[in-house]
Short mmCIF file of C-alpha atoms and ligand atoms in Angstrom, two decimals:
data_model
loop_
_atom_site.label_atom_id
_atom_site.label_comp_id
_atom_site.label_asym_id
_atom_site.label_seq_id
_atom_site.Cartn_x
_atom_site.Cartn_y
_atom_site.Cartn_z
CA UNK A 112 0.00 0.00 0.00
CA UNK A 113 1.60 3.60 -1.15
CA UNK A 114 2.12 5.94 2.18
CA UNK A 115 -0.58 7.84 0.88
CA UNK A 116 -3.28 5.43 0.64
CA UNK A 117 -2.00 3.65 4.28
CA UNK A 118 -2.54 7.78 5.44
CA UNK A 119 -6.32 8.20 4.05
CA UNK A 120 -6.50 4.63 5.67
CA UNK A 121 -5.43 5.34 9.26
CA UNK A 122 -8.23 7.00 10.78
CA UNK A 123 -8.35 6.12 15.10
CA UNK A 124 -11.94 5.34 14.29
CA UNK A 125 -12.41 2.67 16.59
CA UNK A 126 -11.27 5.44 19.49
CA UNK A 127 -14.82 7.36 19.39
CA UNK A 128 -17.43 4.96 20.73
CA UNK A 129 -20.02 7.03 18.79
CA UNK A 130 -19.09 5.49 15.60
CA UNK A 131 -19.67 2.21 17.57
CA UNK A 132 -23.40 2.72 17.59
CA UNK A 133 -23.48 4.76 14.62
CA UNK A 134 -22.69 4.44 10.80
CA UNK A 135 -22.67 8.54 9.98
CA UNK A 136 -20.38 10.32 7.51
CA UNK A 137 -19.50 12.99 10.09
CA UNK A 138 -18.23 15.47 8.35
CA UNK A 139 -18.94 18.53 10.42
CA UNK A 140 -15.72 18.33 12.69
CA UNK A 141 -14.77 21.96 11.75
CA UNK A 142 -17.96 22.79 14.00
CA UNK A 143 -17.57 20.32 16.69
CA UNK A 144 -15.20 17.16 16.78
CA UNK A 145 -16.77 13.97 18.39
CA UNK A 146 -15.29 12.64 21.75
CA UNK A 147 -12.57 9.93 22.17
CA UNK A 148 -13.54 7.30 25.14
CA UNK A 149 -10.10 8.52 26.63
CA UNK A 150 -11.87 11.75 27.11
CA UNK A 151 -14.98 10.06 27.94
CA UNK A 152 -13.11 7.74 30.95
CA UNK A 153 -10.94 11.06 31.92
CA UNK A 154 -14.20 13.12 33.09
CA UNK A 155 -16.05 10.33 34.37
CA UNK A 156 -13.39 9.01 36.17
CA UNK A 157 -12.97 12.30 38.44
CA UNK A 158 -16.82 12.42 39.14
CA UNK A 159 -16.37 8.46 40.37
CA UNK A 160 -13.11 8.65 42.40
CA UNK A 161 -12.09 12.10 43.47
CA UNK A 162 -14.48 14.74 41.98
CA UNK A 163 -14.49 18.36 44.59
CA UNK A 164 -14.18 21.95 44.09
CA UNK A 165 -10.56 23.28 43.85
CA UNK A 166 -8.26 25.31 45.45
CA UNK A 167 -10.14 25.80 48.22
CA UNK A 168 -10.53 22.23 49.89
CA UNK A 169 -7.51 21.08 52.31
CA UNK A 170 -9.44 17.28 51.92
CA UNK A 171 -7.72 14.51 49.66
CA UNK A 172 -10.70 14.83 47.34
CA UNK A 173 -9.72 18.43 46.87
CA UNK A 174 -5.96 18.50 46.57
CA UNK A 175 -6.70 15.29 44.16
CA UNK A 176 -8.69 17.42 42.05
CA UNK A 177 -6.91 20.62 42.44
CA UNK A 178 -3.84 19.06 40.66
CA UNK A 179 -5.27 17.00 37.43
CA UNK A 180 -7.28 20.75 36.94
CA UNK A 181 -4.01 22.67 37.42
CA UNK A 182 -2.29 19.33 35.16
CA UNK A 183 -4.64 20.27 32.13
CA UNK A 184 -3.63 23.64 32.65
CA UNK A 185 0.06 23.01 32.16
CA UNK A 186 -1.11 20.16 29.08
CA UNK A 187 -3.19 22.83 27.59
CA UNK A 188 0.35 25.27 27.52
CA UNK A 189 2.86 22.89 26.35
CA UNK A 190 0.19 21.74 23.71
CA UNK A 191 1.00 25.26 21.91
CA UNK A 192 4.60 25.96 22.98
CA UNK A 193 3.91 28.31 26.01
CA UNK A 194 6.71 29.22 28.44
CA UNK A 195 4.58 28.71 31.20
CA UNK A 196 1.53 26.96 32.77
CA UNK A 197 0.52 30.73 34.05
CA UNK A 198 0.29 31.92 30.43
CA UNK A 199 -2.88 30.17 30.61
CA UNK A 200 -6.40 31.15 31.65
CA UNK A 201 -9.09 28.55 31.37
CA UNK A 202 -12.35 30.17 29.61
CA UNK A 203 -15.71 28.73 28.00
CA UNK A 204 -14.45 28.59 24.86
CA UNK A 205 -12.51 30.12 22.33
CA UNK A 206 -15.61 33.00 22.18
CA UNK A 207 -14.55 34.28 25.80
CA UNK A 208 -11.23 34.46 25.37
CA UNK A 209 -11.59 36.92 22.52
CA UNK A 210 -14.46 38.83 24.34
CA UNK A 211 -12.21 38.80 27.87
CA UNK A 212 -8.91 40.46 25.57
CA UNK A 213 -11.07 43.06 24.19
CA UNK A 214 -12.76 44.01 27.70
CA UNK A 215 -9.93 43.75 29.83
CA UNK A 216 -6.71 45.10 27.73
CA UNK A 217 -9.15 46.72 25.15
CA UNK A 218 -10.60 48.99 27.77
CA UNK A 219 -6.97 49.25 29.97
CA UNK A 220 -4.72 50.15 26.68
CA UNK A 221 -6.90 51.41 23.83
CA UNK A 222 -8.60 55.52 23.37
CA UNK A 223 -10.60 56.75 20.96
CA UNK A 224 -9.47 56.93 17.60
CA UNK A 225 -6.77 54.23 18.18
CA UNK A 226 -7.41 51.28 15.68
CA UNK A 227 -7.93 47.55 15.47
CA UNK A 228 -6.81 45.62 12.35
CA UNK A 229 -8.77 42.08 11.77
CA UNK A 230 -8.82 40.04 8.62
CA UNK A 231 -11.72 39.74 6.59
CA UNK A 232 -12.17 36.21 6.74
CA UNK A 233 -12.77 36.20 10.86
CA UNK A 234 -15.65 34.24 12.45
CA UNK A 235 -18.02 36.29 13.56
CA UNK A 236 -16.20 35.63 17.25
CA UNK A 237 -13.40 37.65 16.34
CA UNK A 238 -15.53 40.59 15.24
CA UNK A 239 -18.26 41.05 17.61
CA UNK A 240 -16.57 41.96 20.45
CA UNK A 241 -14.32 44.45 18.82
CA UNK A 242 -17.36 45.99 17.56
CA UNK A 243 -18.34 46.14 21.27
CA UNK A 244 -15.37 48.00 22.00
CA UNK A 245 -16.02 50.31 18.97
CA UNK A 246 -19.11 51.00 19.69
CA UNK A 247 -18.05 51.42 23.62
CA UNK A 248 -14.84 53.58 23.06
CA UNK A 249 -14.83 55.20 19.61
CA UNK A 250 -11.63 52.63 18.11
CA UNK A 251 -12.12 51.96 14.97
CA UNK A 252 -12.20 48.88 12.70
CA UNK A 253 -10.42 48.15 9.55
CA UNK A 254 -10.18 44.95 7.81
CA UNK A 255 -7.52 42.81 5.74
CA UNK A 256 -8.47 41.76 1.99
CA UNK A 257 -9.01 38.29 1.33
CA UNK A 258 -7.60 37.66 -2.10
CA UNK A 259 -10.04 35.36 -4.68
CA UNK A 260 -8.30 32.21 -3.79
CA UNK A 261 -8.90 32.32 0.09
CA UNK A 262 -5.72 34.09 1.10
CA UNK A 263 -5.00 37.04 3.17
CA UNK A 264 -2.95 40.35 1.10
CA UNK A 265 -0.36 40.68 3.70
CA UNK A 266 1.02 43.23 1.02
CA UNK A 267 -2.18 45.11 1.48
CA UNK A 268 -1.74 44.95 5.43
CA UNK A 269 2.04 45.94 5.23
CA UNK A 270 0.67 49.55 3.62
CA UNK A 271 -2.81 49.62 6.28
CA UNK A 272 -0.77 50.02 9.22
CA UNK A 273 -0.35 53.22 10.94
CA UNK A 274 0.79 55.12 14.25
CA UNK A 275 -2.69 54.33 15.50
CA UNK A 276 -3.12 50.63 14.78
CA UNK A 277 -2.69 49.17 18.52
CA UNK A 278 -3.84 45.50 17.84
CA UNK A 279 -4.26 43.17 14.94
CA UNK A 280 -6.03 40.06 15.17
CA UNK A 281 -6.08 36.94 12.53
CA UNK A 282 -7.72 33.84 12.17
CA UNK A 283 -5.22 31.60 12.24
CA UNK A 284 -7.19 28.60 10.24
CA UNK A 285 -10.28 30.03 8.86
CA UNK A 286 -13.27 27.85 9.34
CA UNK A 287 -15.28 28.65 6.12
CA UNK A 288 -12.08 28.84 3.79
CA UNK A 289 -10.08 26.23 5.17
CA UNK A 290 -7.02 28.94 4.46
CA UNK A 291 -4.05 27.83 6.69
CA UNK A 292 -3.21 31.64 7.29
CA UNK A 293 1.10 32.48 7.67
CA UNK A 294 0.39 34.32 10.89
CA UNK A 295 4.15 34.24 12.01
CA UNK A 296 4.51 36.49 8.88
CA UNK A 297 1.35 38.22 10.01
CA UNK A 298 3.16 38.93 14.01
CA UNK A 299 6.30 39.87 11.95
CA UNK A 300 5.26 42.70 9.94
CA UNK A 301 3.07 44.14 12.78
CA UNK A 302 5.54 44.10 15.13
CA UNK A 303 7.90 45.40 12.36
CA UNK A 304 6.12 48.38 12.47
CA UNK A 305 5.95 48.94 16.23
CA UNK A 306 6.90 46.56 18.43
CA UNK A 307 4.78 47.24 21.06
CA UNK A 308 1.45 46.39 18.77
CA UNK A 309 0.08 43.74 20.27
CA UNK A 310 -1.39 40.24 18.09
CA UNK A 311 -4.14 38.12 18.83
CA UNK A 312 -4.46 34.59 17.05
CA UNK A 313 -8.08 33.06 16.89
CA UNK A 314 -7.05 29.26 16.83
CA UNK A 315 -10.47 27.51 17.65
CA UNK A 316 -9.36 25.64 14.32
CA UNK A 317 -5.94 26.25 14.54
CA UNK A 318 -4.26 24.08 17.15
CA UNK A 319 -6.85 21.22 15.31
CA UNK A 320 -4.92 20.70 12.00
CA UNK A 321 -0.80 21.44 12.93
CA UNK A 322 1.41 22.05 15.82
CA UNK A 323 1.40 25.08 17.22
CA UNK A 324 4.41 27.51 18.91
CA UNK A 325 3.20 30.76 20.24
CA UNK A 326 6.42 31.63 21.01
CA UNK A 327 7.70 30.78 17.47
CA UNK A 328 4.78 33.08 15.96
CA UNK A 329 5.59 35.77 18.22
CA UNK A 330 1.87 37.06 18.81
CA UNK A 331 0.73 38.12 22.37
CA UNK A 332 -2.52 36.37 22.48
CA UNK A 333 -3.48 33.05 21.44
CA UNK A 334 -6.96 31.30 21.92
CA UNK A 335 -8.48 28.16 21.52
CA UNK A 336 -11.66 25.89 22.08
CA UNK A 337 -12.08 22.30 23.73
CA UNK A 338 -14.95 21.19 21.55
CA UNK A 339 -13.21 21.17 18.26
CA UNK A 340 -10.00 19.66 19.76
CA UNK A 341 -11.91 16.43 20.80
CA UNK A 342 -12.26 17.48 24.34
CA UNK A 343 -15.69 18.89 25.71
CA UNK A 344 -17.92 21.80 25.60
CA UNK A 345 -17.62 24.75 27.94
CA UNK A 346 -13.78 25.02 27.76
CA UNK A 347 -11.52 26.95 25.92
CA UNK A 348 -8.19 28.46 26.79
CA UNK A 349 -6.68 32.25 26.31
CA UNK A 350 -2.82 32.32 26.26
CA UNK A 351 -1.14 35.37 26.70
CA UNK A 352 1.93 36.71 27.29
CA UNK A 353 3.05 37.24 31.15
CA UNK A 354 3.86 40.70 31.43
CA UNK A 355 0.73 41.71 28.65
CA UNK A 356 -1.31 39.44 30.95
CA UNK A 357 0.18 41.55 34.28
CA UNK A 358 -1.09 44.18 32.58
CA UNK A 359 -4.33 43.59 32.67
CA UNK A 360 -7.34 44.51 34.69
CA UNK A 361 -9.94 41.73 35.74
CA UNK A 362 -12.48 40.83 33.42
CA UNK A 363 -15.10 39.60 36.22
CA UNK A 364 -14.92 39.63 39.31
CA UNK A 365 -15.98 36.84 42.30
CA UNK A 366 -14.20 34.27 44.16
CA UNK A 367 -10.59 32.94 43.50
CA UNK A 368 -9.63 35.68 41.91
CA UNK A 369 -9.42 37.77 44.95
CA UNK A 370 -6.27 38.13 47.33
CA UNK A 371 -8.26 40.52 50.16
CA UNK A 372 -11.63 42.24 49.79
CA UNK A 373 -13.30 44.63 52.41
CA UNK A 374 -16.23 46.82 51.53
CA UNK A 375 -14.22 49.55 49.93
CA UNK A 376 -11.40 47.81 48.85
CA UNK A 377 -10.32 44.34 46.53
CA UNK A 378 -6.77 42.94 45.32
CA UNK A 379 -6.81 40.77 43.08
CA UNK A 380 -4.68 37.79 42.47
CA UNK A 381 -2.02 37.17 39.69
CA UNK A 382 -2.88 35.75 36.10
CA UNK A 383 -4.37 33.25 35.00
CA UNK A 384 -6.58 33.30 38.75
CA UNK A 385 -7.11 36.87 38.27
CA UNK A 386 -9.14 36.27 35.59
CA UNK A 387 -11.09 32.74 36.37
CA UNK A 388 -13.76 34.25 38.74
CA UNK A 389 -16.11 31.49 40.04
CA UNK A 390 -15.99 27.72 40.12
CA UNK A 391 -14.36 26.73 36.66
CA UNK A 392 -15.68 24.11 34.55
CA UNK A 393 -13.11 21.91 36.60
CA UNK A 394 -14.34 18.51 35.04
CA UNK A 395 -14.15 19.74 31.28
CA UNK A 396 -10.78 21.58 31.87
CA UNK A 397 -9.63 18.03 33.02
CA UNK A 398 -11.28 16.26 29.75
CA UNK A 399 -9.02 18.82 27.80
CA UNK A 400 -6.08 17.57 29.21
CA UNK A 401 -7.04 13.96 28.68
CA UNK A 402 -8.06 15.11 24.68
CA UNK A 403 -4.20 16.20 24.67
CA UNK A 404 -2.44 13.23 26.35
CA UNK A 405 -4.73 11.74 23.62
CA UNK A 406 -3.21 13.67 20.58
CA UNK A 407 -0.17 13.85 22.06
CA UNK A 408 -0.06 10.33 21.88
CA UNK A 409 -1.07 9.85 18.00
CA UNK A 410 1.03 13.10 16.79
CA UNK A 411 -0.46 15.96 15.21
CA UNK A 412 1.66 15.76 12.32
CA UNK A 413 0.36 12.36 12.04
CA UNK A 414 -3.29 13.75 12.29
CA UNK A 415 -2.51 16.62 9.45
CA UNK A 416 -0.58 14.00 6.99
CA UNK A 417 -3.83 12.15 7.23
CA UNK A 418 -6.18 14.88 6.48
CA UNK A 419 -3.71 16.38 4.32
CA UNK A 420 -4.14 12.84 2.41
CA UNK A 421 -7.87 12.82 2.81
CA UNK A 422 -8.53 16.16 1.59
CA UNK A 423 -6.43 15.75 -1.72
CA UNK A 424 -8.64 12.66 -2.09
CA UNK A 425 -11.92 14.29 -1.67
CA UNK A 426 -11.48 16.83 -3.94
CA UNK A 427 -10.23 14.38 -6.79
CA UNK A 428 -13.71 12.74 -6.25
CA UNK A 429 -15.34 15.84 -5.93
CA UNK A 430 -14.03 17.22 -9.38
CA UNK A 431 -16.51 14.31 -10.58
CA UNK A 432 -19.69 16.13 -9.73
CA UNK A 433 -20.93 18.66 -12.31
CA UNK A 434 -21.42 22.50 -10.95
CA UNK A 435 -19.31 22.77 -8.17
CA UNK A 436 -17.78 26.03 -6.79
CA UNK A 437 -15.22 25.62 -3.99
CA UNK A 438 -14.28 28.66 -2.02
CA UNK A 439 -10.95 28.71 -0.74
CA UNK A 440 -8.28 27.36 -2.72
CA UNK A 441 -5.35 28.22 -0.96
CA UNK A 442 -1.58 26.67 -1.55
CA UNK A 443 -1.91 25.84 2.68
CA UNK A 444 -5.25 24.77 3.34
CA UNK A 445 -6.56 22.18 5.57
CA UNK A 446 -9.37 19.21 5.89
CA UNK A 447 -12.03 22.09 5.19
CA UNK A 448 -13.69 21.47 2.26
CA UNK A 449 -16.63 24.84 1.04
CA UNK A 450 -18.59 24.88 -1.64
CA UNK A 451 -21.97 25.88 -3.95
CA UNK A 452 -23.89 24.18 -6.63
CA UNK A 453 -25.06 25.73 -9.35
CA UNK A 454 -27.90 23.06 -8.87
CA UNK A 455 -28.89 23.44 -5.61
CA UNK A 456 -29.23 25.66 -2.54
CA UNK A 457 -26.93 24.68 0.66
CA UNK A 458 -29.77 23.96 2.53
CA UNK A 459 -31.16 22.18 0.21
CA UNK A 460 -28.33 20.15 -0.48
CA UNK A 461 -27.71 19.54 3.33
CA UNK A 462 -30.87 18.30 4.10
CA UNK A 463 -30.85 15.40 1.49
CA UNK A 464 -26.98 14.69 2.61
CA UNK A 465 -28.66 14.24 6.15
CA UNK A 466 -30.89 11.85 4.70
CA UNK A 467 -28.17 9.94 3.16
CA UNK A 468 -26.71 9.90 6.36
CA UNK A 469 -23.73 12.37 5.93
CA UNK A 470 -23.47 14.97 8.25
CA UNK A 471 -22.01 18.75 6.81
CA UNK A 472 -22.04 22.42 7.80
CA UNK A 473 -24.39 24.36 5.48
CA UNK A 474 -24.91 28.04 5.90
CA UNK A 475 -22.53 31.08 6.58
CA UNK A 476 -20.57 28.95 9.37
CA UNK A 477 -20.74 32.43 11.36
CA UNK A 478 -18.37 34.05 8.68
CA UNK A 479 -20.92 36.43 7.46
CA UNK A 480 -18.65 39.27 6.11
CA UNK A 481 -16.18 36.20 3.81
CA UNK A 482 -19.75 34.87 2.37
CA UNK A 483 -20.30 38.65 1.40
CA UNK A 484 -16.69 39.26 0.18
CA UNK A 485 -17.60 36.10 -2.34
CA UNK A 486 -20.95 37.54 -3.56
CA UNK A 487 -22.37 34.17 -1.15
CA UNK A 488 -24.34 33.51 1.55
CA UNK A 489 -23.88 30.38 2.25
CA UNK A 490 -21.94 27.66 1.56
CA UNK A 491 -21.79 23.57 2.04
CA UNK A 492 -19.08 22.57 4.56
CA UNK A 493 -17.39 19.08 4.66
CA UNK A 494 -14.64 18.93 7.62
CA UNK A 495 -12.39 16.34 8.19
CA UNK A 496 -11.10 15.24 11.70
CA UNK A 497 -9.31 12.24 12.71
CA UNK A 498 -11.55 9.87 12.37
CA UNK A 499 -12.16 11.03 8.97
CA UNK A 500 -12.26 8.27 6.38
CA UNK A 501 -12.16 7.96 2.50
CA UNK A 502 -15.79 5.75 3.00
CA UNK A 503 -17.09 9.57 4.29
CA UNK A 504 -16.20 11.08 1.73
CA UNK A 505 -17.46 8.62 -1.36
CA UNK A 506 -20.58 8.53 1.13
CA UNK A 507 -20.93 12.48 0.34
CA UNK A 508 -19.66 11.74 -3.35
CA UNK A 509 -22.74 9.59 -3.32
CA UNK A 510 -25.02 11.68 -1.67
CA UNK A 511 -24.54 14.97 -3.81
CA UNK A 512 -24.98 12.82 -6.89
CA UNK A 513 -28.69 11.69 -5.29
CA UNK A 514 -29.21 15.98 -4.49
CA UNK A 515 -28.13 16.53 -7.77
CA UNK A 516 -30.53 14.33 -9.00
CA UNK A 517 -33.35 15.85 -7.16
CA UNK A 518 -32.62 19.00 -7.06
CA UNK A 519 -30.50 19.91 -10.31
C1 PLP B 103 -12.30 30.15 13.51
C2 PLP B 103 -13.21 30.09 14.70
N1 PLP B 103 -13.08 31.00 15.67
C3 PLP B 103 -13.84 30.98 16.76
C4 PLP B 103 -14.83 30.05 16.91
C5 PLP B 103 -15.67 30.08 18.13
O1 PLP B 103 -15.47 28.93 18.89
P1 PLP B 103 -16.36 28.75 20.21
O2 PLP B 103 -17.79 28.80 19.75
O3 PLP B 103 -15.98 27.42 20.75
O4 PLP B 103 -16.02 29.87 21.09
C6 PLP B 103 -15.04 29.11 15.91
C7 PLP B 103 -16.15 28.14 15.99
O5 PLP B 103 -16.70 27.71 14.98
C8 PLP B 103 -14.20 29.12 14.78
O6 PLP B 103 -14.33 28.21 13.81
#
């Protein structure tokens, strides 16, 4: 067998007890991966053994728990290269993280008339709450050109940059594209211009596809999801540099984050705590670190060769079906696969896949302002995970040809 075919071959399928019970082409990973049973065991194993708030409890079941949270912590650092396990504050998802940078060093470092550069290919999670700023403060907005084939101008952004451009913030995979965007280049020519401009990476699909090095991209800010990584809902992690992290106000305030509070007066503790008011989602941070060990354990280089492998093979088959625009064509692209028939709406078309038991993404995958940049407004989505197998994709093959035949 050629490496090729042994890579669109190898897919850990037997590791996700869902596709035990179930025979579905799941091709909607980009939106939310399914769950290995090492995640599964991981999160039911601290509610059966040891399972107790942390930091707080002197008990065994405390300090037991305490540690594998504060483990998943340091897993979820060295996962993207992070000098250390303080770098990182645990949030609900890649969403907050974005929405906690913009309200805490947003409102701290930015005035009026001071502007934010973002790439016009964002999710809708890496506009809104600049907008919310904008609309709060009076900083302004501009936006990087995507070029027809899915790729970002960095010429373009090279000349956009002025004295007032503070921040810039990029997509590091985009999630409607696919576009595997150079963002070390990206860090390098904004802090080119002025060192102290700070970056922010959105790598909810990021960190799923390739290894990841903050420290080799340089940015300040990095973000990421559970969900998509394999691991579960409700938590998502915001790494930032130390001292731009010291700098930083709190973003709510409660319990743990506190060092002494009277009536008139608080002090807060040190990053990451001064920033996870509350009880954390202590059982999903844990399942995070178990979805690591788990890819840790396989290689993501392993995972991207094989949807490198599977991707090249599903647009080969793809190339078979008659009307067929595909958005985002860049040279570094991953397992995202977006298109439109000239037969068929997206909806449409994803309601008869459903039926043929393949699951996809149709719609504007929260990318609103990309779908507008292609004169679109929606889009079908096939996204390939780990699990991904060439039997998916002839099973979408097959179930666009059936579509076709309906709707064309
Ligand atoms: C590129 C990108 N950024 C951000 C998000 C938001 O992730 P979450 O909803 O987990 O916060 C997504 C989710 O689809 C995404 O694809």
């Amino acid at each position: 067998m050629s490496t090729v075919a042994k890579q669109i071959e190898q897919s850990w399928r037997d590791d996700f007890p869902v596709f035990r019970e179930s025979g579905v082409a799941y091709l909607d990973s980009a939106s939310s991966a399914q769950k290995p049973q090492a995640v599964i065991d991981a999160m039911a194993g601290v509610m059966q053994t040891h399972y107790a708030n942390i930091h707080r409890g002197l008990y065994d079941f405390s300090q037991k728990t305490t540690s594998a949270f504060e483990a998943a912590r340091a897993k979820a650092a060295a996962f993207i290269g992070a000098a250390s396990a303080e770098e990182v504050v645990f949030t609900r998802n890649a969403t907050e993280g974005i929405n906690l940078v913009a309200q805490s060093w947003g409102r701290e470092h930015l005035k009026e008339g001071d502007e934010i550069i973002l790439t016009g290919m964002e999710h809708h999670a890496n506009i809104v709450p600049w907008q919310l700023l904008w609309k709060q403060m009076g900083v302004s907005i501009r936006t990087i050109p995507v070029r027809d084939d899915g790729t970002l101008d960095l010429e373009a952004f090279e000349r956009m940059l002025t004295p007032r451009t503070k921040m810039v913030c990029a997509v590091h995979v985009s999630n409607a594209l696919g576009t595997i965007n150079d963002v070390k280049r990206l860090t390098y020519i904004a802090k080119d211009f002025y060192p102290d401009m700070k970056v922010l990476i959105d790598g909810a699909q990021g960190v799923v596809h390739q290894a990841v090095d903050v420290q080799d991209i340089g940015c300040d800010f990095y973000v990421y999801t559970g969900h998509k990584l394999y691991g579960p809902t409700g938590i998502g992690v915001l790494w930032g540099r130390a001292e731009v992290l010291e700098s930083m106000p709190p973003y709510q305030g409660g319990g743990d984050m506190v060092e002494k509070v009277t009536f008139e007066h608080t002090t807060f503790k040190k990053p990451p705590a001064r920033f996870e008011a509350g009880t954390p989602a202590i059982i999903e941070a844990i399942g995070l670190g178990a979805a690591i060990d788990y890819l840790n354990t396989i290689g993501i280089d392993a995972i991207a060769a094989h949807e490198q492998a599977l991707l090249a093979y599903g647009m080969e088959r793809l190339a078979d079906i008659d009307g067929l625009t595909f958005y985002g064509n860049a040279p570094q692209k991953a397992g995202i696969i977006s298109f439109t028939a000239d037969w068929g709406h997206p909806s449409d078309i994803g309601m008869i896949l459903d039926q043929c038991g393949v699951a996809v993404r149709t719609g504007h995958h929260c990318c609103q302002p990309v779908m507008e940049r292609f004169d679109i407004d929606a889009t079908v989505r096939a996204s390939l995970g780990l699990y991904s197998s060439a039997a998916d994709l002839d099973a979408l093959v097959a179930g666009l040809r059936k579509a076709k035949d309906l709707l064309g």
